[in-house]
């Protein structure tokens, strides 16, 4: 699992908190058979668990954060220039119906532009959201239409970073996390960060806080808005704790509810197209590297989707037609450059909360 916090490319503060994991390890949950719906393009590299390679960058670059376009025919991604979560970061759009070469849509030397897996590309808004330090020493929220120019949404001067933006289904709001550099966290008497969740209108204005990290003694990250619009999923841990759990909250900040309660690091949650299930990354069962899992949005027994013991699999996104789950994968663990893969979505018949 990768936990990111960006405060300028030169001071990219990244916490890699995952003992995430390898599939098929003894004692760990085993993968559930997947259903191969839809034709798999020919010529792609395959893994033993049925995953198909979508894109592997060259030159030590790391391809991360897959997020499907609303029509499912292409994918937004972040490409880091110096390895996993390292160096400058550019945005690209990868066609899925041929070519398999991403078109760079935003690239600033020595700057970062990072999208969130899941609902960062919105049909109603006609744009995708991302975080970037392109005009400041900290991350702000931005929008961009394919082929257009970047449009800044937020402006703040308190030294925190605004990142991981996700659209409401109607495209009117963006939920995001507010992060502080580790030095600030240490100054509050806690070695762990205590990130909060906010929402802001897509045309700017004053943000509205939904989850107060410091006020609740928790660290809250990676928010993704449900396609039904009624809930926002995110990962949470108690300050100073090691484990992460999945939680949901209503868009007005009420109705906090824990989804996963098993020990481990459960991170990077995103929704199924109908809002019934969550896909996420986890080392459930003491896996040595994170793998991709699915669980009912109301909780229940997680189902393992990927099964590559030697690789970290994370940052998953569900395709709009429900047939595929895309994810990033790093061979040997998340310290290595990642590539983008997809795997048929599992048969979820009988999976309930």
XYZ file of N, CA, C and O in Angstrom, residues 3-7 11-15 139 163-164 177 179-180 193 195 221:
76
model
N 1.070 5.230 0.763
C 0.432 6.398 1.350
C 1.225 7.599 0.907
O 2.415 7.681 1.150
N 0.563 8.533 0.232
C 1.293 9.642 -0.363
C 0.927 10.956 0.309
O -0.190 11.174 0.724
N 1.894 11.848 0.354
C 1.618 13.235 0.729
C 2.634 14.087 -0.002
O 3.824 13.917 0.172
N 2.157 15.000 -0.846
C 3.051 15.783 -1.681
C 3.045 17.248 -1.245
O 2.011 17.858 -1.098
N 4.247 17.809 -1.084
C 4.379 19.215 -0.736
C 5.454 19.856 -1.597
O 6.345 20.512 -1.122
N 10.383 18.343 -2.295
C 10.191 17.850 -0.930
C 9.014 16.920 -0.884
O 8.167 16.982 -0.016
N 8.952 16.013 -1.854
C 7.832 15.092 -1.897
C 7.894 14.211 -0.661
O 8.796 13.412 -0.526
N 6.957 14.404 0.232
C 6.964 13.633 1.467
C 6.066 12.441 1.284
O 4.866 12.569 1.271
N 6.639 11.262 1.128
C 5.858 10.078 0.833
C 6.045 9.049 1.932
O 7.162 8.688 2.244
N 4.955 8.591 2.508
C 5.021 7.547 3.512
C 4.536 6.261 2.883
O 3.392 6.147 2.510
N 0.651 21.409 -2.557
C -0.367 20.922 -3.485
C -1.661 21.709 -3.375
O -2.143 21.990 -2.274
N -4.859 17.279 -1.638
C -4.549 16.224 -2.601
C -5.667 15.183 -2.647
O -6.651 15.275 -1.919
N -5.494 14.191 -3.507
C -6.395 13.047 -3.678
C -7.837 13.476 -3.969
O -8.781 13.066 -3.289
N -8.248 15.320 0.577
C -7.607 15.235 1.876
C -6.653 16.411 2.071
O -6.034 16.895 1.123
N -3.272 17.386 3.990
C -2.117 16.736 4.612
C -1.121 17.779 5.102
O -0.983 18.852 4.506
N -0.413 17.407 6.168
C 0.650 18.253 6.699
C 1.966 17.513 6.586
O 2.005 16.288 6.663
N 0.794 11.532 11.119
C -0.019 12.617 10.581
C -1.480 12.423 10.955
O -1.934 11.319 11.226
N -4.451 13.628 9.004
C -5.061 14.271 7.847
C -6.571 14.356 7.994
O -7.208 13.471 8.584
N -7.539 9.444 4.793
C -6.953 9.651 3.474
C -7.735 8.932 2.368
O -8.593 8.107 2.623
